[in-house]
Coordinates of C-alpha atoms in Angstrom, one line a residue:
Chain A
M1 CA 0.0 0.0 0.0
S2 CA 1.4 3.4 -1.0
N3 CA 1.7 6.2 1.5
A4 CA -0.9 8.9 1.6
V5 CA 1.9 11.5 1.3
E6 CA 5.5 10.9 0.4
V7 CA 8.0 13.7 0.4
K8 CA 11.6 13.1 -0.6
N9 CA 14.4 15.8 -0.5
L10 CA 11.9 18.6 -1.2
V11 CA 13.5 21.9 -2.0
K12 CA 11.8 25.2 -2.7
R13 CA 13.6 28.4 -3.4
Y14 CA 11.3 31.4 -4.3
K15 CA 12.3 33.6 -7.1
K16 CA 14.8 36.2 -6.1
A17 CA 15.2 34.6 -2.6
E18 CA 18.6 34.1 -1.2
R19 CA 17.9 31.0 0.8
N20 CA 15.7 28.0 0.4
A21 CA 12.3 28.3 2.0
V22 CA 12.1 24.5 2.1
D23 CA 15.5 22.9 2.3
D24 CA 15.9 19.1 1.6
V25 CA 12.8 18.0 3.6
S26 CA 11.7 14.4 3.6
F27 CA 8.9 12.7 5.5
S28 CA 6.0 10.4 4.8
V29 CA 2.4 10.1 6.0
S30 CA 0.7 6.7 5.9
E31 CA -2.9 6.2 4.9
G32 CA -5.4 7.2 7.6
E33 CA -2.8 8.9 9.7
F34 CA -3.2 12.2 11.6
F35 CA 0.0 14.0 10.7
T36 CA 1.1 17.4 12.1
L37 CA 3.7 19.7 10.6
L38 CA 5.0 22.1 13.2
G39 CA 7.4 25.0 13.1
P40 CA 7.7 28.7 13.8
N41 CA 6.4 31.4 11.5
G42 CA 8.3 31.4 8.3
A43 CA 9.6 27.9 8.8
G44 CA 8.3 26.7 5.5
K45 CA 5.0 25.0 6.6
T46 CA 2.7 26.9 4.2
T47 CA 5.2 26.6 1.4
T48 CA 5.3 22.8 1.9
I49 CA 1.5 22.6 2.0
S50 CA 1.2 24.8 -1.1
I51 CA 3.6 22.4 -3.0
L52 CA 1.8 19.3 -1.8
T53 CA -1.6 20.7 -2.9
T54 CA -0.3 21.6 -6.4
M55 CA -0.6 25.3 -5.7
L56 CA 3.1 26.0 -6.0
T57 CA 5.9 24.4 -8.0
K58 CA 8.9 22.9 -6.3
T59 CA 12.5 23.5 -7.0
A60 CA 13.7 19.9 -6.5
G61 CA 12.7 16.6 -4.9
T62 CA 9.8 14.3 -5.4
V63 CA 6.3 14.4 -4.0
T64 CA 3.7 11.7 -4.3
I65 CA 0.1 11.8 -3.0
G66 CA -1.6 8.5 -2.7
G67 CA 1.1 7.0 -4.9
Y68 CA 0.6 9.6 -7.7
D69 CA 3.6 11.7 -8.7
I70 CA 2.8 15.4 -8.4
D71 CA 4.7 16.2 -11.6
K72 CA 2.6 13.8 -13.7
H73 CA -0.8 13.5 -12.1
E74 CA -1.6 17.0 -10.9
K75 CA -5.3 16.7 -11.8
T76 CA -5.7 13.2 -10.2
I77 CA -4.1 14.5 -7.0
R78 CA -6.4 17.6 -7.0
E79 CA -9.4 15.2 -7.1
R80 CA -8.1 13.3 -4.1
I81 CA -7.3 16.1 -1.8
G82 CA -9.2 18.6 0.3
V83 CA -7.6 21.8 1.3
I84 CA -8.4 24.3 4.0
F85 CA -6.2 27.3 3.4
Q86 CA -4.8 29.5 6.1
A87 CA -7.0 32.4 4.9
P88 CA -10.6 31.6 4.2
S89 CA -11.3 30.9 0.6
I90 CA -15.1 31.2 0.7
D91 CA -16.9 33.8 -1.3
M92 CA -18.2 36.4 1.1
N93 CA -20.8 37.7 -1.3
L94 CA -22.5 34.4 -1.7
T95 CA -24.7 32.4 0.6
A96 CA -23.4 29.3 2.4
E97 CA -25.5 27.1 0.1
E98 CA -24.1 28.8 -3.0
N99 CA -20.5 28.2 -1.7
I100 CA -21.3 24.6 -1.3
R101 CA -23.0 24.4 -4.7
L102 CA -20.0 25.9 -6.4
H103 CA -17.6 23.4 -4.8
A104 CA -19.8 20.5 -5.7
S105 CA -20.2 21.6 -9.3
L106 CA -16.5 22.4 -9.7
Y107 CA -15.6 18.9 -8.6
G108 CA -18.2 17.4 -10.9
L109 CA -20.4 16.0 -8.1
Y110 CA -23.6 17.5 -9.5
T111 CA -24.8 19.3 -12.6
F112 CA -24.7 23.0 -11.9
M113 CA -28.0 24.9 -11.8
P114 CA -28.3 28.6 -11.2
M115 CA -30.8 28.1 -8.4
F116 CA -30.9 25.8 -5.4
S117 CA -34.6 24.9 -6.1
I118 CA -33.7 23.4 -9.5
M119 CA -30.6 21.4 -8.4
S120 CA -31.0 17.6 -8.2
E121 CA -32.8 16.1 -5.2
A122 CA -29.7 14.2 -4.2
Y123 CA -27.8 17.5 -3.9
K124 CA -30.6 19.1 -1.9
K125 CA -30.7 16.2 0.5
Q126 CA -26.9 16.2 1.0
V127 CA -26.8 20.0 1.6
L128 CA -29.6 19.9 4.1
M129 CA -27.8 17.1 5.9
L130 CA -24.5 18.9 6.0
A131 CA -26.2 22.1 7.2
E132 CA -27.9 20.1 10.0
L133 CA -24.6 18.5 10.9
I134 CA -22.7 21.7 11.4
G135 CA -25.7 23.6 12.8
I136 CA -26.2 26.2 10.1
K137 CA -29.6 24.9 8.9
D138 CA -31.3 28.3 9.6
A139 CA -28.4 30.3 8.0
L140 CA -27.9 28.1 5.0
F141 CA -29.3 30.8 2.6
D142 CA -27.8 33.7 4.4
P143 CA -24.7 35.5 3.0
I144 CA -21.4 34.3 4.5
K145 CA -20.8 37.9 5.6
T146 CA -23.2 37.3 8.5
F147 CA -21.3 34.2 9.7
S148 CA -18.9 34.0 12.7
G149 CA -15.3 33.0 12.2
G150 CA -16.0 29.5 13.6
M151 CA -19.0 28.9 11.3
K152 CA -17.0 30.0 8.2
R153 CA -14.3 27.5 9.1
K154 CA -16.7 24.7 9.6
L155 CA -18.4 25.5 6.4
E156 CA -15.0 25.4 4.6
I157 CA -14.2 22.0 6.1
V158 CA -17.6 20.6 5.2
R159 CA -17.2 21.9 1.7
G160 CA -13.6 20.5 1.5
L161 CA -14.9 17.1 2.5
M162 CA -17.8 17.0 0.0
H163 CA -15.8 15.2 -2.7
R164 CA -14.5 12.7 -0.1
P165 CA -10.8 13.5 -0.3
A166 CA -8.4 10.8 0.7
V167 CA -6.1 13.4 2.3
L168 CA -7.3 16.6 4.0
F169 CA -4.8 19.4 4.3
L170 CA -5.5 21.9 7.0
D171 CA -3.2 24.9 7.1
E172 CA -3.6 26.5 10.6
P173 CA -7.4 26.0 10.5
T174 CA -8.1 27.3 14.0
T175 CA -6.0 30.5 14.0
G176 CA -8.1 33.3 15.2
L177 CA -11.0 31.2 16.5
D178 CA -12.3 31.4 20.1
P179 CA -11.7 28.4 22.4
V180 CA -15.2 27.1 22.1
S181 CA -15.2 27.3 18.3
R182 CA -11.8 25.6 18.3
R183 CA -13.1 22.8 20.4
T184 CA -16.3 22.1 18.4
L185 CA -14.3 22.3 15.2
W186 CA -11.9 19.6 16.4
E187 CA -14.7 17.5 17.7
Y188 CA -16.1 17.5 14.2
L189 CA -12.8 16.8 12.6
H190 CA -12.0 13.9 14.9
D191 CA -15.5 12.6 14.2
V192 CA -14.9 12.8 10.4
R193 CA -11.5 11.1 10.8
R194 CA -13.0 8.3 12.7
R195 CA -15.8 7.7 10.3
E196 CA -14.1 8.4 7.0
R197 CA -10.5 7.3 7.8
T198 CA -9.4 10.5 6.1
T199 CA -5.7 11.2 6.3
V200 CA -5.3 14.5 8.0
F201 CA -2.3 16.7 7.3
L202 CA -2.3 19.6 9.7
T203 CA -0.1 22.6 10.4
T204 CA -0.8 24.6 13.5
H205 CA 0.6 26.8 16.2
Y206 CA -1.6 25.3 18.9
L207 CA 0.5 22.5 20.2
D208 CA -2.4 20.9 22.1
E209 CA -4.0 20.1 18.7
A210 CA -1.0 18.0 17.9
E211 CA -1.0 16.0 21.1
N212 CA -2.9 13.1 19.7
A213 CA -1.3 13.2 16.3
D214 CA 0.2 9.9 15.0
H215 CA 3.3 11.7 14.0
V216 CA 4.7 15.2 14.2
C217 CA 7.4 16.7 12.0
V218 CA 9.0 19.9 13.2
I219 CA 10.7 22.1 10.7
D220 CA 12.6 25.4 11.1
E221 CA 14.2 27.5 8.5
G222 CA 13.2 24.9 5.9
K223 CA 14.9 22.0 7.6
V224 CA 13.4 19.0 9.5
L225 CA 14.4 19.3 13.2
L226 CA 12.5 16.3 14.4
Y227 CA 10.2 13.6 13.2
G228 CA 8.4 11.1 15.4
T229 CA 5.4 10.5 17.6
P230 CA 4.4 13.2 20.1
R231 CA 5.6 10.6 22.8
D232 CA 9.1 10.4 21.1
M233 CA 9.3 14.1 21.0
K234 CA 8.6 14.5 24.7
D235 CA 10.9 11.7 25.6
R236 CA 13.7 13.3 23.8
L237 CA 13.2 16.8 24.9
V238 CA 11.5 17.0 28.2
Q239 CA 11.4 15.3 31.6
E240 CA 8.6 14.0 33.7
Y241 CA 8.7 15.1 37.3
L242 CA 7.5 13.4 40.5
L243 CA 5.9 16.0 42.8
L244 CA 6.2 15.1 46.5
D245 CA 5.7 16.7 49.8
A246 CA 5.4 15.6 53.4
D247 CA 4.8 17.2 56.7
D248 CA 8.1 15.8 57.8
R249 CA 10.2 17.6 55.2
D250 CA 13.6 16.6 56.6
G251 CA 12.5 12.9 56.7
L252 CA 11.4 13.1 53.1
L253 CA 14.7 14.7 52.0
R254 CA 16.6 12.0 53.9
D255 CA 14.7 9.2 52.3
L256 CA 15.2 10.8 48.9
S257 CA 19.0 11.3 49.3
A258 CA 19.4 7.5 49.4
W259 CA 18.1 7.5 45.8
R260 CA 20.5 10.0 44.5
T261 CA 17.5 11.7 42.9
Q262 CA 17.7 15.0 41.2
I263 CA 15.7 17.5 43.2
V264 CA 15.1 20.7 41.3
D265 CA 14.9 23.0 44.3
E266 CA 15.1 21.7 47.9
H267 CA 13.0 24.5 49.2
A268 CA 10.2 24.4 46.7
R269 CA 6.9 23.1 47.8
P270 CA 6.1 20.5 46.6
L271 CA 9.5 19.1 45.7
R272 CA 10.0 18.4 42.0
I273 CA 12.1 15.3 41.4
R274 CA 13.3 14.7 37.9
L275 CA 12.5 11.2 36.7
R276 CA 14.7 9.0 34.6
N277 CA 11.9 6.7 33.8
N278 CA 8.4 5.7 34.9
E279 CA 9.5 2.8 37.1
Q280 CA 11.7 5.2 39.1
A281 CA 8.7 6.9 40.5
Q282 CA 7.3 3.6 41.7
E283 CA 10.5 2.7 43.4
I284 CA 10.9 6.1 45.1
I285 CA 7.4 6.0 46.5
R286 CA 7.6 2.4 47.7
A287 CA 10.9 3.0 49.4
A288 CA 10.0 6.3 51.2
G289 CA 9.2 5.9 54.9
V290 CA 7.5 9.3 55.5
S291 CA 3.8 9.8 54.7
F292 CA 3.2 12.1 51.8
S293 CA 1.0 15.2 52.0
H294 CA 1.3 15.7 48.2
L295 CA 1.9 13.1 45.4
D296 CA 1.6 13.8 41.7
I297 CA 3.4 13.3 38.5
E298 CA 4.0 16.2 36.2
H299 CA 3.6 15.3 32.5
P300 CA 5.2 17.8 30.2
T301 CA 3.1 19.0 27.3
L302 CA 4.1 18.8 23.7
E303 CA 4.3 22.6 23.7
E304 CA 7.1 22.5 26.3
A305 CA 9.0 20.0 24.2
Y306 CA 8.4 22.1 21.1
V307 CA 9.6 25.3 22.7
K308 CA 12.7 23.5 23.9
L309 CA 13.4 22.2 20.5
I310 CA 13.0 25.5 18.8
E311 CA 15.1 27.3 21.4
K312 CA 17.9 24.7 21.0
S313 CA 17.8 25.1 17.3
T314 CA 17.9 28.9 17.4
A315 CA 20.8 28.8 19.9
E316 CA 22.7 26.5 17.6
T317 CA 22.4 28.5 14.5
P318 CA 24.4 31.7 14.4
A319 CA 22.2 34.7 14.4
T320 CA 21.9 36.3 11.1
V321 CA 21.3 40.0 10.8
Chain B
M1 CA -18.1 -9.5 -1.7
N2 CA -16.2 -12.6 -0.6
D3 CA -17.2 -16.2 -0.1
T4 CA -17.9 -16.5 3.6
S5 CA -15.6 -19.4 4.3
A6 CA -12.7 -17.8 2.4
K7 CA -13.3 -14.6 4.2
N8 CA -12.7 -16.2 7.6
F9 CA -9.3 -17.4 6.5
S10 CA -8.2 -14.4 4.6
E11 CA -9.1 -11.6 7.0
P12 CA -7.7 -11.1 10.4
P13 CA -10.2 -10.9 13.3
G14 CA -11.5 -7.4 13.8
Y15 CA -11.2 -6.5 10.1
E16 CA -14.9 -6.9 9.6
A17 CA -15.7 -4.6 12.5
A18 CA -13.2 -2.0 11.2
K19 CA -14.9 -2.2 7.8
E20 CA -18.3 -1.6 9.4
E21 CA -17.0 1.7 10.7
N22 CA -15.7 2.8 7.4
P23 CA -18.4 4.2 5.2
R24 CA -16.1 4.0 2.2
H25 CA -16.9 0.4 2.1
T26 CA -20.2 0.2 3.7
P27 CA -22.4 3.2 3.3
S28 CA -24.4 2.9 6.5
H29 CA -24.0 6.4 7.9
D30 CA -26.3 9.0 6.6
D31 CA -24.3 12.0 7.5
G32 CA -24.3 14.1 4.4
L33 CA -20.8 13.2 3.4
N34 CA -22.0 10.0 1.8
N35 CA -22.0 10.2 -2.0
E36 CA -22.7 6.6 -2.7
S37 CA -26.4 7.2 -3.1
N38 CA -25.7 10.0 -5.6
E39 CA -23.2 8.2 -7.7
A40 CA -25.6 8.2 -10.6
D41 CA -25.9 12.0 -10.3
R42 CA -22.2 12.6 -10.7
V43 CA -21.2 14.6 -13.8
S44 CA -19.7 12.1 -16.1
G45 CA -17.3 12.7 -18.9
E46 CA -14.2 14.9 -18.8
F47 CA -15.6 17.4 -21.3
F48 CA -19.0 17.8 -19.7
R49 CA -17.4 18.3 -16.4
E50 CA -15.3 21.2 -17.6
V51 CA -18.4 22.7 -19.2
N52 CA -20.2 22.3 -15.9
A53 CA -17.3 24.1 -14.2
V54 CA -17.4 27.0 -16.8
M55 CA -21.1 27.5 -16.1
T56 CA -20.5 27.4 -12.3
I57 CA -17.8 30.0 -12.5
A58 CA -19.7 32.2 -15.0
L59 CA -22.9 32.3 -13.0
R60 CA -21.1 33.2 -9.9
D61 CA -20.0 36.5 -11.4
L62 CA -23.6 37.3 -12.5
T63 CA -25.0 36.4 -9.1
K64 CA -22.4 38.7 -7.5
L65 CA -23.3 41.5 -9.8
F66 CA -27.0 41.5 -8.9
R67 CA -26.1 41.4 -5.3
D68 CA -23.9 44.4 -5.5
R69 CA -26.3 47.3 -6.1
P70 CA -23.8 50.1 -6.2
R71 CA -21.8 48.2 -8.9
L72 CA -25.0 47.8 -10.9
V73 CA -25.2 51.5 -11.3
A74 CA -21.5 52.3 -11.3
G75 CA -21.0 50.3 -14.4
L76 CA -23.3 52.6 -16.3
I77 CA -21.8 55.9 -15.3
F78 CA -18.7 56.0 -17.6
P79 CA -20.5 55.0 -20.8
I80 CA -23.3 57.5 -20.1
I81 CA -20.8 60.3 -19.6
F82 CA -18.9 59.3 -22.7
I83 CA -22.0 59.2 -24.9
G84 CA -24.0 62.0 -23.3
V85 CA -21.3 64.5 -22.6
L86 CA -18.6 63.7 -25.1
G87 CA -20.9 62.5 -27.9
G88 CA -23.6 65.1 -27.3
G89 CA -21.1 67.9 -26.8
L90 CA -19.0 67.1 -29.8
N91 CA -22.0 66.5 -31.9
A92 CA -23.3 70.0 -31.1
S93 CA -20.1 71.7 -32.2
F94 CA -18.7 69.5 -35.0
G95 CA -21.7 67.4 -36.0
K96 CA -22.6 69.9 -38.7
V97 CA -19.4 69.4 -40.7
L98 CA -19.9 65.6 -40.8
D99 CA -22.1 63.7 -43.2
Y100 CA -23.3 61.4 -40.5
D101 CA -24.8 61.6 -37.0
F102 CA -21.9 62.0 -34.7
L103 CA -23.9 60.9 -31.6
T104 CA -24.6 57.5 -33.1
F105 CA -20.9 57.2 -34.1
V106 CA -19.8 57.8 -30.5
F107 CA -22.7 55.5 -29.2
T108 CA -21.5 52.6 -31.3
G109 CA -17.9 53.2 -30.3
V110 CA -18.7 53.4 -26.6
L111 CA -20.9 50.3 -26.8
A112 CA -18.0 48.2 -28.2
Q113 CA -15.5 49.8 -25.8
T114 CA -17.7 49.1 -22.8
M115 CA -17.9 45.4 -23.6
F116 CA -14.1 45.2 -24.2
T117 CA -13.0 47.2 -21.2
S118 CA -15.5 45.9 -18.7
T119 CA -14.8 42.3 -19.5
A120 CA -11.0 42.9 -19.5
S121 CA -11.0 44.6 -16.1
G122 CA -13.4 41.9 -14.8
V123 CA -11.1 39.1 -15.8
I124 CA -8.2 41.0 -14.1
S125 CA -10.1 40.5 -10.8
L126 CA -9.3 36.8 -11.1
V127 CA -6.6 37.2 -8.4
Q128 CA -8.4 39.9 -6.5
D129 CA -6.4 39.0 -3.5
R130 CA -4.2 36.0 -3.7
E131 CA -4.3 35.4 0.0
N132 CA -7.8 36.1 0.8
D133 CA -10.1 35.1 -1.9
F134 CA -12.3 32.5 -3.4
S135 CA -9.8 32.2 -6.3
R136 CA -7.8 29.7 -4.4
E137 CA -10.8 27.4 -4.2
L138 CA -10.9 27.6 -8.0
F139 CA -7.2 27.0 -8.5
V140 CA -7.2 23.9 -6.3
A141 CA -10.2 22.3 -8.1
P142 CA -9.5 19.4 -10.5
I143 CA -10.3 21.4 -13.6
S144 CA -8.3 22.8 -16.5
R145 CA -6.8 26.3 -16.2
Y146 CA -8.6 27.1 -19.5
T147 CA -11.9 26.2 -17.8
I148 CA -11.2 28.8 -15.1
V149 CA -10.2 31.5 -17.5
I150 CA -13.1 30.8 -20.0
G151 CA -15.5 30.6 -17.1
K152 CA -14.3 33.9 -15.8
I153 CA -14.5 35.5 -19.3
A154 CA -18.0 34.1 -19.8
G155 CA -19.1 35.5 -16.4
E156 CA -17.6 38.9 -17.0
S157 CA -19.1 39.0 -20.5
L158 CA -22.6 38.5 -18.9
V159 CA -21.8 41.3 -16.5
S160 CA -20.7 43.5 -19.4
L161 CA -23.9 42.7 -21.2
W162 CA -25.8 44.2 -18.4
Q163 CA -23.9 47.4 -18.9
A164 CA -24.5 47.2 -22.6
I165 CA -28.2 46.9 -22.1
G166 CA -28.0 50.0 -19.9
V167 CA -26.0 51.9 -22.5
M168 CA -28.5 50.9 -25.2
V169 CA -31.5 52.1 -23.1
F170 CA -29.7 55.4 -22.6
G171 CA -29.0 55.6 -26.3
L172 CA -32.7 55.2 -27.0
I173 CA -33.5 58.0 -24.6
I174 CA -31.2 60.4 -26.2
G175 CA -32.4 59.5 -29.7
V176 CA -30.0 56.9 -31.1
P177 CA -31.8 54.9 -33.7
L178 CA -32.2 51.3 -32.4
T179 CA -34.6 48.6 -33.3
V180 CA -35.3 45.3 -31.8
I181 CA -33.9 43.5 -34.9
L182 CA -30.8 45.6 -34.7
V183 CA -30.3 44.9 -31.0
L184 CA -30.7 41.1 -31.7
K185 CA -28.1 41.5 -34.5
L186 CA -25.7 43.3 -32.1
L187 CA -26.0 40.8 -29.3
P188 CA -23.7 38.1 -30.7
I189 CA -21.3 40.9 -31.8
L190 CA -21.2 42.3 -28.2
L191 CA -20.4 38.8 -26.9
I192 CA -17.6 38.3 -29.4
I193 CA -16.1 41.7 -28.4
S194 CA -16.2 40.9 -24.8
F195 CA -14.5 37.6 -25.4
L196 CA -11.7 39.6 -27.1
G197 CA -11.6 41.9 -24.1
G198 CA -11.5 39.0 -21.7
A199 CA -8.6 37.3 -23.6
F200 CA -6.8 40.7 -23.6
G201 CA -7.4 40.9 -19.8
I202 CA -5.9 37.5 -19.1
L203 CA -2.8 38.4 -21.1
V204 CA -2.4 41.6 -19.1
L205 CA -2.9 39.8 -15.8
A206 CA -0.5 37.1 -16.7
N207 CA 2.2 39.6 -17.5
L208 CA 1.6 42.0 -14.6
G209 CA 1.4 39.3 -11.9
S210 CA -0.7 41.0 -9.2
Q211 CA -4.1 42.7 -9.5
R212 CA -2.6 45.8 -7.9
T213 CA 0.0 46.3 -10.6
A214 CA -2.5 45.3 -13.2
N215 CA -5.0 48.0 -11.9
Q216 CA -2.2 50.6 -12.0
I217 CA -1.1 49.8 -15.5
F218 CA -4.4 48.9 -17.0
P219 CA -5.5 52.6 -17.7
F220 CA -2.3 53.1 -19.7
L221 CA -3.1 50.1 -21.8
I222 CA -6.7 50.9 -22.4
F223 CA -7.0 54.7 -22.8
P224 CA -4.7 55.0 -25.8
Q225 CA -6.8 52.3 -27.4
F226 CA -9.9 54.5 -27.0
F227 CA -8.4 57.1 -29.3
L228 CA -6.5 54.8 -31.6
A229 CA -9.6 52.6 -32.1
G230 CA -11.7 55.7 -32.8
V231 CA -14.3 55.3 -30.1
F232 CA -15.0 59.0 -30.0
N233 CA -12.9 60.2 -33.0
P234 CA -13.1 59.3 -36.7
I235 CA -10.0 57.5 -37.7
T236 CA -10.6 57.1 -41.4
A237 CA -8.1 59.8 -42.3
L238 CA -5.2 59.4 -39.9
P239 CA -1.5 60.4 -40.5
L240 CA 0.8 57.3 -40.9
Y241 CA 2.3 57.6 -37.4
L242 CA -1.2 57.2 -35.9
S243 CA -2.7 54.9 -38.5
L244 CA -0.1 52.3 -37.9
P245 CA -0.6 51.9 -34.1
S246 CA -4.3 52.2 -34.8
K247 CA -4.2 49.1 -36.8
L248 CA -2.2 47.3 -34.1
V249 CA -4.5 47.7 -31.2
P250 CA -7.2 45.0 -30.8
L251 CA -10.0 47.5 -29.8
T252 CA -9.9 48.9 -33.3
Y253 CA -11.3 45.7 -34.8
A254 CA -13.9 45.4 -32.0
V255 CA -15.2 48.9 -32.6
D256 CA -15.1 48.5 -36.4
F257 CA -16.9 45.1 -36.2
L258 CA -19.8 46.6 -34.2
R259 CA -20.1 49.6 -36.5
S260 CA -19.9 47.4 -39.6
I261 CA -23.0 45.7 -38.4
Y262 CA -24.8 48.8 -37.0
F263 CA -24.2 51.0 -40.1
R264 CA -24.8 48.2 -42.6
G265 CA -26.9 49.5 -45.5
S266 CA -26.7 53.1 -44.2
P267 CA -25.0 55.8 -46.4
A268 CA -22.6 56.5 -43.5
Y269 CA -21.1 53.0 -43.8
E270 CA -18.5 54.0 -46.3
E271 CA -17.4 57.0 -44.2
I272 CA -17.2 55.2 -40.9
V273 CA -16.3 51.6 -41.4
L274 CA -12.7 50.6 -42.1
F275 CA -12.8 46.9 -42.8
S276 CA -15.3 44.3 -43.8
P277 CA -17.1 42.5 -41.0
V278 CA -15.6 39.2 -42.1
A279 CA -12.1 40.7 -41.9
D280 CA -12.8 42.2 -38.5
F281 CA -14.2 38.8 -37.2
V282 CA -11.2 36.9 -38.5
V283 CA -8.8 39.3 -36.8
I284 CA -10.8 39.2 -33.6
A285 CA -10.9 35.4 -33.6
V286 CA -7.2 34.9 -34.2
V287 CA -6.1 37.6 -31.8
S288 CA -8.5 36.3 -29.1
L289 CA -7.2 32.8 -29.5
I290 CA -3.6 33.9 -29.3
F291 CA -4.3 36.0 -26.2
L292 CA -6.3 33.3 -24.5
V293 CA -3.7 30.5 -25.0
A294 CA -0.7 32.7 -24.2
G295 CA -2.4 34.4 -21.4
T296 CA -3.7 31.3 -19.7
Y297 CA -0.3 29.6 -20.1
L298 CA 1.6 32.5 -18.6
F299 CA -1.0 33.1 -15.9
A300 CA -1.0 29.5 -14.7
R301 CA 2.7 29.6 -14.7
S302 CA 3.0 32.9 -12.8
E303 CA 0.5 31.7 -10.2
R304 CA 2.5 28.5 -9.4
N305 CA 6.0 29.5 -10.3
R306 CA 6.8 31.9 -7.6

């Protein structure tokens, strides 16, 4: 079975640019995967997505989508992908239904008719169901201008899924949305993913959205810094801490000293103990004689790991003026 | 799909359950994303699909026009000023020395010019804002770039036609001779002219990259054509240094084509019309085709080759 997305030694240098926006990037996304491309602003994420979605030519390297080479099967690839661009690409002067009708007609799903009432019954049925699904049934025939940011995004995603793409590209889909809109949007996306097995290719600045990705790929200045599961990324970059406290502080410290544990700050409350591995926590707790007044394990977030990675990478590259 | 006994051996446990959840194989969820039931409804055939897309793109422009009331009126202002003020004013002062009605002369010129200019500038809006527009939805669709361009030209031609109707109504009010038969004869001519304008527009856009530069440069490309093509001024007796560029600008043939039909059979024909309608049509067809092919090619390249 071919990979949903296969990128090998991808290079993009914009005209008149002095350095490569994407510089020898390779990664692959298997079918049905939830893949996240991370990186700071200007890292090359949107450039990469633009190339993968046939919107931009590459300078070098190979790209295949669902086994189709992007140089030879542009149109086939376009049929098989759905794209949610960073900036909304819906027509603000049309109604929600008209935007959906345009998409369906452009992709050859239905024969275009100038009015909703004379479109085919199958189309009407599908649109009404979609509207129900994302809760815009009452606003279906209202101009998009009247929609909230979250509604527009949802409409775009629904529209982008109409032709049942094998891969859905989402370029910072939740930027600028309020937390509630962001959450409902993700609930919907996860639901779609579960039902449709759609491969999702995401770029985002909200690291919590990448927590349950199958793989993450971090790029900076056009180069891959890290590729792996979110778990790998955390293991490599951040530590877990055991949080302990006891009324008998001295007794606790004495118990811990036997373990040659790394205590971050002896005066902090509770004590933060850097863990080498998960088993270590068990051993420490079992061996301690004092009774604890506080016991917790601090799990680092992907965001912490990410920030560490980017800071490290920035420190290593000499500053360019 | 499989023989039951064979299935038990060939598929690992749990596969069946996984398949149940996947509507790609078993359309059991009625969630609006299921197209299986509409498979028969799908637009079949490569060519018909492109035609379907052309209609979709064209009708969008018309829908937008009728939703934009200020634009409905704004499109009529320039042609009315040209005909009313320029045509009327010049007719009053110089009309007496001419053997034909100068107002009608300007009217026919402006009518052709309106179709040409309006469609050209409409097509230039194809990349209204690269980052923030519906155009990206068009470019990522699995349709030919020619389909997008032709759809856009068709749409903008319909928009221009609205303006042309307005111009003709105004012409009737100020006394330009127009009959229903004549209008019906002019209709296909107007559409041919707007196709030329649209092809010209895509070539301009392809070479100027962004809409902003295109909007800045466009007047310089269009206004000289007004005078060289004789929209308001007779060009039958031009000195060589003007007659040469006059023959080179596409609008000349558009204006002449319309006048050759309008003044057909009238005594003014000989004084006004430069070429035969057939010659005009051939030039328009060839030039349109070259502009369209070169423009679309360059435009598609400039969009992706950044």
